[in-house]
Coordinates of C-alpha atoms in Angstrom, one line a residue:
M1 CA -88.5 -209.7 -8.4
P2 CA -86.1 -211.1 -11.0
E3 CA -84.9 -214.7 -10.8
K4 CA -81.8 -215.5 -8.8
V5 CA -78.7 -215.1 -10.9
T6 CA -76.5 -218.3 -10.6
Y7 CA -72.9 -218.2 -9.6
K8 CA -71.6 -219.5 -13.0
R9 CA -73.7 -216.9 -14.8
L10 CA -72.3 -214.1 -12.6
L11 CA -68.8 -215.3 -13.2
R12 CA -69.4 -215.1 -17.0
Q13 CA -71.0 -211.7 -16.7
F14 CA -68.3 -210.2 -14.5
A15 CA -65.5 -211.7 -16.7
A16 CA -67.2 -209.9 -19.6
I17 CA -66.5 -206.5 -18.0
G18 CA -62.8 -206.8 -18.7
P19 CA -59.6 -208.2 -17.2
Y20 CA -60.6 -207.4 -13.6
L21 CA -62.2 -210.6 -12.3
R22 CA -59.9 -212.9 -10.3
E23 CA -62.0 -216.0 -10.7
D24 CA -59.6 -218.2 -8.7
L25 CA -60.2 -216.0 -5.7
C26 CA -64.0 -216.0 -6.1
E27 CA -66.6 -218.2 -4.3
E28 CA -70.3 -218.2 -4.4
G29 CA -71.6 -214.9 -3.0
R30 CA -68.1 -213.3 -3.0
Y31 CA -66.3 -212.0 -6.0
R32 CA -62.9 -210.5 -6.2
F33 CA -61.6 -208.0 -8.7
D34 CA -58.3 -206.0 -9.1
C35 CA -56.4 -203.7 -11.4
L36 CA -52.7 -203.3 -11.8
S37 CA -53.0 -199.6 -12.7
V38 CA -49.4 -198.4 -12.8
C39 CA -46.3 -200.5 -13.4
V40 CA -43.5 -199.6 -10.9
S41 CA -40.7 -200.6 -13.3
A42 CA -40.7 -202.5 -16.7
K43 CA -37.1 -203.8 -16.0
P44 CA -38.0 -207.0 -14.2
A45 CA -39.5 -210.0 -16.1
P46 CA -43.2 -209.6 -16.6
D47 CA -44.1 -212.2 -13.9
K48 CA -41.9 -210.3 -11.4
R49 CA -43.2 -206.7 -12.0
E50 CA -44.8 -204.7 -9.3
F51 CA -47.7 -202.3 -9.6
W52 CA -49.8 -199.7 -7.9
G53 CA -53.5 -200.3 -8.1
W54 CA -56.6 -201.5 -6.3
W55 CA -58.6 -204.6 -5.4
L56 CA -62.3 -204.8 -4.7
V57 CA -64.5 -207.4 -3.0
L58 CA -68.1 -207.8 -4.0
E59 CA -70.4 -209.6 -1.6
Q60 CA -73.8 -210.9 -2.7
D61 CA -77.0 -211.3 -0.8
D62 CA -79.6 -212.4 -3.3
H63 CA -80.1 -209.3 -5.7
Q64 CA -78.0 -207.0 -3.4
F65 CA -74.3 -206.5 -3.9
Q66 CA -72.1 -204.6 -1.5
Y67 CA -68.5 -203.7 -2.3
H68 CA -65.4 -202.6 -0.5
Y69 CA -62.1 -201.7 -2.0
Q70 CA -58.5 -201.0 -1.1
F71 CA -55.7 -199.2 -2.8
G72 CA -52.2 -200.6 -2.6
F73 CA -49.1 -202.2 -4.0
Y74 CA -49.0 -205.5 -5.9
N75 CA -45.6 -207.1 -5.2
A76 CA -43.4 -209.5 -7.2
D77 CA -44.8 -212.4 -5.2
G78 CA -48.3 -211.7 -6.5
D79 CA -49.6 -210.3 -3.2
W80 CA -51.5 -207.1 -2.6
L81 CA -50.2 -204.9 0.2
D82 CA -52.2 -202.1 1.8
K83 CA -49.8 -199.1 1.0
P84 CA -50.6 -195.5 0.2
I85 CA -50.4 -194.6 -3.5
P86 CA -47.6 -192.2 -4.4
K87 CA -49.0 -188.8 -5.3
K88 CA -47.7 -189.0 -8.9
H89 CA -49.8 -192.2 -9.5
Q90 CA -53.0 -191.2 -7.7
A91 CA -54.9 -189.9 -10.7
E92 CA -54.3 -193.0 -12.8
V93 CA -55.2 -195.4 -10.0
E94 CA -58.3 -193.4 -9.3
R95 CA -59.2 -193.3 -13.0
T96 CA -59.0 -197.1 -13.4
L97 CA -61.2 -197.6 -10.3
N98 CA -63.8 -195.1 -11.4
R99 CA -63.9 -196.7 -14.8
F100 CA -64.3 -200.2 -13.3
Y101 CA -67.0 -199.0 -10.9
K102 CA -69.0 -197.6 -13.9
L103 CA -68.7 -200.9 -15.7
L104 CA -69.7 -202.9 -12.6
S105 CA -72.6 -200.6 -11.9
D106 CA -73.9 -200.9 -15.5
K107 CA -73.6 -204.7 -15.3
C108 CA -75.5 -204.8 -12.0
N109 CA -78.3 -202.7 -13.6
T110 CA -78.4 -205.1 -16.5
L111 CA -78.8 -208.0 -14.1
E112 CA -81.4 -206.1 -12.1
C113 CA -79.2 -206.2 -9.0
H114 CA -78.6 -203.4 -6.5
L115 CA -75.0 -202.2 -5.9
S116 CA -74.0 -200.3 -2.8
A117 CA -71.0 -199.6 -0.7
A118 CA -70.3 -201.7 2.3
E119 CA -70.3 -199.9 5.7
Q120 CA -66.5 -199.7 5.7
V121 CA -66.6 -197.6 2.6
T122 CA -67.1 -194.1 4.0
N123 CA -65.7 -191.8 1.3
E124 CA -66.6 -191.4 -2.3
L125 CA -64.1 -193.2 -4.6
S126 CA -61.0 -191.4 -3.4
V127 CA -57.3 -192.2 -3.0
T128 CA -55.2 -191.4 0.0
A129 CA -51.9 -189.9 -1.0
A130 CA -48.6 -191.2 0.3

């Protein structure tokens, strides 16, 4: 059995995947990621823009990681809302989640950790259309 991977090391490893890790929302044993996949409108100031995308929570139990994710809307206040993705943006949101999942899966393999879906994830990585 590989040695236990420390919280700080996991943060560094997950941050190396790309701009997905939300370190300020992480705690030991629980890691949060998200992706602002599609900008709703470029007209507002950058800090007030809204997006369609996803967020994912990864929970650790020793060398086991379970994930669950949600699709939704990132509002101007910086909050994620559970809303169906408009059909015209589905493919892009799904593409970004699938890309991230591959990167996360590869990272877990490198760390000799097992990655699996939490019980509440019943479908393959799929998006529900609005």
